[in-house]
Tab-separated table of C-alpha atoms in Angstrom:
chain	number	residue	atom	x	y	z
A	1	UNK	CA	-12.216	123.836	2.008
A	2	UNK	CA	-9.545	124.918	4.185
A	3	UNK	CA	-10.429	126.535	7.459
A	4	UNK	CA	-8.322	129.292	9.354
A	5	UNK	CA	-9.078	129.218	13.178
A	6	UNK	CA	-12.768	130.064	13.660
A	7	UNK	CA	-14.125	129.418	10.333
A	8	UNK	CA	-16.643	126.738	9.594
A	9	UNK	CA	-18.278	125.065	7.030
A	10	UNK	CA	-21.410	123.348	5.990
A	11	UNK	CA	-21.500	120.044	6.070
A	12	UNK	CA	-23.800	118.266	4.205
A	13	UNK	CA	-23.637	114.806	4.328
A	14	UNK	CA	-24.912	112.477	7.207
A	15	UNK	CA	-21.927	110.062	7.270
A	16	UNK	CA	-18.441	111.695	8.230
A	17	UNK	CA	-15.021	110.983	9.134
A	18	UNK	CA	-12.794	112.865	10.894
A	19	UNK	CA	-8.619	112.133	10.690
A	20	UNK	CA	-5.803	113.628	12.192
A	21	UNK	CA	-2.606	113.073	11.274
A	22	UNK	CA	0.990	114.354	12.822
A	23	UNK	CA	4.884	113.503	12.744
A	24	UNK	CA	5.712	109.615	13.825
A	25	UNK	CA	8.240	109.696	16.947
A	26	UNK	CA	10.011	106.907	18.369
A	27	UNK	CA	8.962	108.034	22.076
A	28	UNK	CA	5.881	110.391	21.579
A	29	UNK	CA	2.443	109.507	20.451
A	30	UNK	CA	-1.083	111.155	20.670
A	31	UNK	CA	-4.906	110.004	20.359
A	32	UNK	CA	-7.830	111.628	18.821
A	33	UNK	CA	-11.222	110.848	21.042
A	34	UNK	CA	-14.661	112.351	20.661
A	35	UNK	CA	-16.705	114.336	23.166
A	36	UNK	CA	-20.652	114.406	22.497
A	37	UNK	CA	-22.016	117.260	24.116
A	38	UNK	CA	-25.704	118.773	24.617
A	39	UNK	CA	-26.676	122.124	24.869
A	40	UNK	CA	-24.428	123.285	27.766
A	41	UNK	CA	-21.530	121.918	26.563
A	42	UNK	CA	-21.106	119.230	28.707
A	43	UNK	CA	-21.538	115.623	28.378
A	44	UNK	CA	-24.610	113.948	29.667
A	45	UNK	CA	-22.489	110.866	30.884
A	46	UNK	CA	-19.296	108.374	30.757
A	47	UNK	CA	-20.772	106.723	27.944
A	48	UNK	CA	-20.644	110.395	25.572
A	49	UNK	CA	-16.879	110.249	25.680
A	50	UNK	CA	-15.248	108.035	22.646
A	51	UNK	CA	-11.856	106.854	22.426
A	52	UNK	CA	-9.204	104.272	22.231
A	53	UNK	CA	-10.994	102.311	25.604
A	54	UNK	CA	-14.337	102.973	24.268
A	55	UNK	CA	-14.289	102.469	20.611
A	56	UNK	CA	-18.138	103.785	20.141
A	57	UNK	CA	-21.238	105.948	21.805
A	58	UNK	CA	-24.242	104.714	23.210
A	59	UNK	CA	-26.271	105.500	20.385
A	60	UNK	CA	-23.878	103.839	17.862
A	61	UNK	CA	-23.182	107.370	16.077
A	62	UNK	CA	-19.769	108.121	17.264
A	63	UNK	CA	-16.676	105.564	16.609
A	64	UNK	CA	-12.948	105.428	17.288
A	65	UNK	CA	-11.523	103.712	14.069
A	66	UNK	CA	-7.845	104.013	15.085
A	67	UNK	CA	-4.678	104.499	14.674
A	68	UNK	CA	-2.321	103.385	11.294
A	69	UNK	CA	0.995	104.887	10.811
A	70	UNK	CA	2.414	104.922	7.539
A	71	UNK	CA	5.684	106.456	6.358
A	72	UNK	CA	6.596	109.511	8.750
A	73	UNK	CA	3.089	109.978	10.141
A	74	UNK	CA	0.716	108.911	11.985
A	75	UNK	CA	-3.177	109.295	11.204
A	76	UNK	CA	-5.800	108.631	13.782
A	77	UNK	CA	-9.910	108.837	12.842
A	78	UNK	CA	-13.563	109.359	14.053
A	79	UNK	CA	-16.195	108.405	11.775
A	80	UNK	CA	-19.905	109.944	12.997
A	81	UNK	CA	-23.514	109.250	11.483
A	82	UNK	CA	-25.378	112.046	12.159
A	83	UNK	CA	-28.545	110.939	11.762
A	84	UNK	CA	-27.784	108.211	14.647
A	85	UNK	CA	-26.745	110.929	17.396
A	86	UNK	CA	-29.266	111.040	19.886
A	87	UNK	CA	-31.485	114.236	19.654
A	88	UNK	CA	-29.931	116.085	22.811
A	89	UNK	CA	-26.327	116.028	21.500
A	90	UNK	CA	-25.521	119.766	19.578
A	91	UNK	CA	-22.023	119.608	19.374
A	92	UNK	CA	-19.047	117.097	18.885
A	93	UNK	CA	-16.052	117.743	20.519
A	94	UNK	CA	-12.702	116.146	18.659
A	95	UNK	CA	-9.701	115.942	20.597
A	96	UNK	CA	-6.380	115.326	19.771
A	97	UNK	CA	-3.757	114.145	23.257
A	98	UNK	CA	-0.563	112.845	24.076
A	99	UNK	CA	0.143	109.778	25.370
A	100	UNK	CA	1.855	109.665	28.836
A	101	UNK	CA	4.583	107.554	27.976
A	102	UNK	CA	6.944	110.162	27.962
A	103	UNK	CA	6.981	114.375	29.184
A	104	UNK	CA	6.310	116.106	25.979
A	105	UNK	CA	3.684	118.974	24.600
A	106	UNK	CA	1.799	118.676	21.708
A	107	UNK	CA	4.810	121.175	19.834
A	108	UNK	CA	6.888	117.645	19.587
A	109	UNK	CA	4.869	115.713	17.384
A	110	UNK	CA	4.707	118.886	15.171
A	111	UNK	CA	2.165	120.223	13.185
A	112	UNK	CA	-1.818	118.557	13.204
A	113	UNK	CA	-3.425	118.469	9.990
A	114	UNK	CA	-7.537	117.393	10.358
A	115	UNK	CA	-9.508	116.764	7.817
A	116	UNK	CA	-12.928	116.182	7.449
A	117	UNK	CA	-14.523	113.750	4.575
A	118	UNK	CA	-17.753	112.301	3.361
A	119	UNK	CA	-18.538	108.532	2.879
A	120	UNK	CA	-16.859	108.549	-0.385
A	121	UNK	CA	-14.198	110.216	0.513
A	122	UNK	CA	-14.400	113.366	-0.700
A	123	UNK	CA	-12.573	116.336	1.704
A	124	UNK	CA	-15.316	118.594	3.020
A	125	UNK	CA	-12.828	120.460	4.894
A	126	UNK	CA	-9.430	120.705	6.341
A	127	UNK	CA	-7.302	122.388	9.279
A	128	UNK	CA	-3.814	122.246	10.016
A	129	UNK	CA	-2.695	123.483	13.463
A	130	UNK	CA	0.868	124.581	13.765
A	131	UNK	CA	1.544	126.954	16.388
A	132	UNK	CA	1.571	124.615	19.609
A	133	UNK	CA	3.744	125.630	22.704
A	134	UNK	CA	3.229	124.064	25.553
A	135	UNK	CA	-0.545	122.364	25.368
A	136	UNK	CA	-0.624	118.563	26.146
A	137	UNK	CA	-3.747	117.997	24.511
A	138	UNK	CA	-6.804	119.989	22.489
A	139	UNK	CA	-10.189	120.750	20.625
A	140	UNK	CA	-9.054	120.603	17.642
A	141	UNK	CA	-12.813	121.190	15.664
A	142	UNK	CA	-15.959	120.564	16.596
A	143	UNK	CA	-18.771	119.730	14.713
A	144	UNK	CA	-22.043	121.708	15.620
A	145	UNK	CA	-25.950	122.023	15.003
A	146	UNK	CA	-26.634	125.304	14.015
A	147	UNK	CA	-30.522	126.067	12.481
A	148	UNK	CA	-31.160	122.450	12.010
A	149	UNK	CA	-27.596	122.114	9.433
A	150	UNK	CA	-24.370	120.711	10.636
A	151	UNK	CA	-21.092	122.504	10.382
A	152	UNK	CA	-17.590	121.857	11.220
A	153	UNK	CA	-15.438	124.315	12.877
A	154	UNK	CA	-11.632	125.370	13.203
A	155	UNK	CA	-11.413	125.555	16.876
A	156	UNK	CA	-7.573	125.042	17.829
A	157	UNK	CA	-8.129	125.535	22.033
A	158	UNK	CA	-5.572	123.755	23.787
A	159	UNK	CA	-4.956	122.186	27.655
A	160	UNK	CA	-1.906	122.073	29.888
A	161	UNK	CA	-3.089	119.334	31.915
A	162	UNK	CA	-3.644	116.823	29.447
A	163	UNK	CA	-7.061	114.792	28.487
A	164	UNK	CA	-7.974	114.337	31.914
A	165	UNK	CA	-8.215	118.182	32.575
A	166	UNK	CA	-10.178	118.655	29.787
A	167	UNK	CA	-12.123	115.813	29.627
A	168	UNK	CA	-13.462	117.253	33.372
A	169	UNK	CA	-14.304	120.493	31.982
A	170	UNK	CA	-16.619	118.896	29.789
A	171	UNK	CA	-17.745	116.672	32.575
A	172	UNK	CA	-16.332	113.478	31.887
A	173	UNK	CA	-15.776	111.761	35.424
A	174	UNK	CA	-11.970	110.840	34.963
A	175	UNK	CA	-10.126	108.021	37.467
A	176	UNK	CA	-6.756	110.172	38.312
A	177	UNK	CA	-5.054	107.204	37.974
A	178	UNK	CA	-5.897	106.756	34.041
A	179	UNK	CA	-2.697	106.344	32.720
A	180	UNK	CA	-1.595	103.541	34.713
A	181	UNK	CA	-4.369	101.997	34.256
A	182	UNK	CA	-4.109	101.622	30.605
A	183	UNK	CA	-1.674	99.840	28.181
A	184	UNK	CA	-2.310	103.119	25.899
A	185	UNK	CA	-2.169	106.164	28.277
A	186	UNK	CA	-3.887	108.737	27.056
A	187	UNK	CA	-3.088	111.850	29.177
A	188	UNK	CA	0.174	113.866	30.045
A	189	UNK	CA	0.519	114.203	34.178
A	190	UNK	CA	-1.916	116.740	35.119
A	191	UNK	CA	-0.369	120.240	35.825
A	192	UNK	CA	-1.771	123.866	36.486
A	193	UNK	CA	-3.475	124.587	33.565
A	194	UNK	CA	-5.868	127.819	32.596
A	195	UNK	CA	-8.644	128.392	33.887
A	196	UNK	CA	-11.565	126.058	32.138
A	197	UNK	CA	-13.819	127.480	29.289
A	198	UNK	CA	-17.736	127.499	30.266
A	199	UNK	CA	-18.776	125.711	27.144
A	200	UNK	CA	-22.429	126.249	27.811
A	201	UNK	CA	-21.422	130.355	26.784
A	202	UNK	CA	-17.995	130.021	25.230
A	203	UNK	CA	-16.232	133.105	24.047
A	204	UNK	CA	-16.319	133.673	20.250
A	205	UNK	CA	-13.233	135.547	19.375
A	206	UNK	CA	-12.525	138.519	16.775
A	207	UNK	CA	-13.103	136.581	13.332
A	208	UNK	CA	-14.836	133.233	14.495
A	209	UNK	CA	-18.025	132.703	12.549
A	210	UNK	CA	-21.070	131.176	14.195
């Protein structure tokens, strides 16, 4: 099923995995990571963020499978059980960010298409987002509890101050000094960015579907 920005769909299998995929560069690169959240859209800890330095959650549900590049692309994934997430967690965040090894926005590795399969492999939906400008990193769908069923929504909501910016909105404690602290920097140098989303009541645009 292909999703337009705010659409969702059901999803009805347990075991998923998410990939993103974009346009290989020479200079640029990006990583998808994983925010589990609870009910007021914030994580409860360190430990509920999941990415390249911390392959998996504490509740084994969330993993960081990684990167492959093959041909002119580059595909990064997220595979999540959710019958393993811990009962508090509502939503997953999935997040797609540059790497700071060079000053770029997310419009120079082009177009990011997500998709969304089952354990077999079978697509159970699919976004493409195409219309950066000047974000350095972004939500790029989320997967939600809504009425005891799991869904998967188009979100699209970029950052201008990279994965540390938004990784604080959702309450991730982040060391300022991230990227030089890692051989795979994750996060674009932090600029003035827009004002942060309160998660716990975001705003649900003309045309998004809860």
């Amino acid at each position: 099923m292909q999703l337009s920005k705010g659409q969702n769909a059901p999803l009805d299998q347990a075991d998923i995995t998410v990939h993103c995929s974009w346009r290989q560069s020479p200079t640029i690169d990006a990583d998808l990571s994983a925010l589990l959240l609870t009910s007021d859209g914030k994580v409860r800890g360190d430990f509920d963020f999941v990415f390249y330095n911390q392959a998996e959650s504490r509740d084994d549900s969330t993993h960081h499978v990684g990167k492959r590049s093959g041909g002119t692309s580059v595909e990064d994934c997220i595979t999540v059980d959710l019958h393993r997430l811990d009962p508090e967690i509502e939503r997953i965040a999935i997040v797609l960010s540059l790497d700071a090894a060079a000053p770029a926005t997310l419009a120079d590795i082009g177009q990011a298409d997500i998709a969304v399969y089952d354990a077999v492999g079978s697509a159970l939906a699919a976004f493409t987002i195409d219309d950066w400008r000047s974000e350095t990193a972004a939500v790029t769908v989320e997967i939600y509890r809504r009425d005891h069923r799991w869904k998967v929504r188009a979100v699209g909501q970029g950052y201008h101050d990279g994965l540390a910016g938004l990784a604080r909105d959702f309450g991730v404690t982040v060391d300022d000094n991230i990227d030089a602290q890692t051989s795979q920097p994750a996060a674009a140098p932090v600029v003035n960015g827009p004002p942060p989303i309160d998660w716990s009541n975001p705003p649900v645009p003309a045309g998004y579907e809860l």
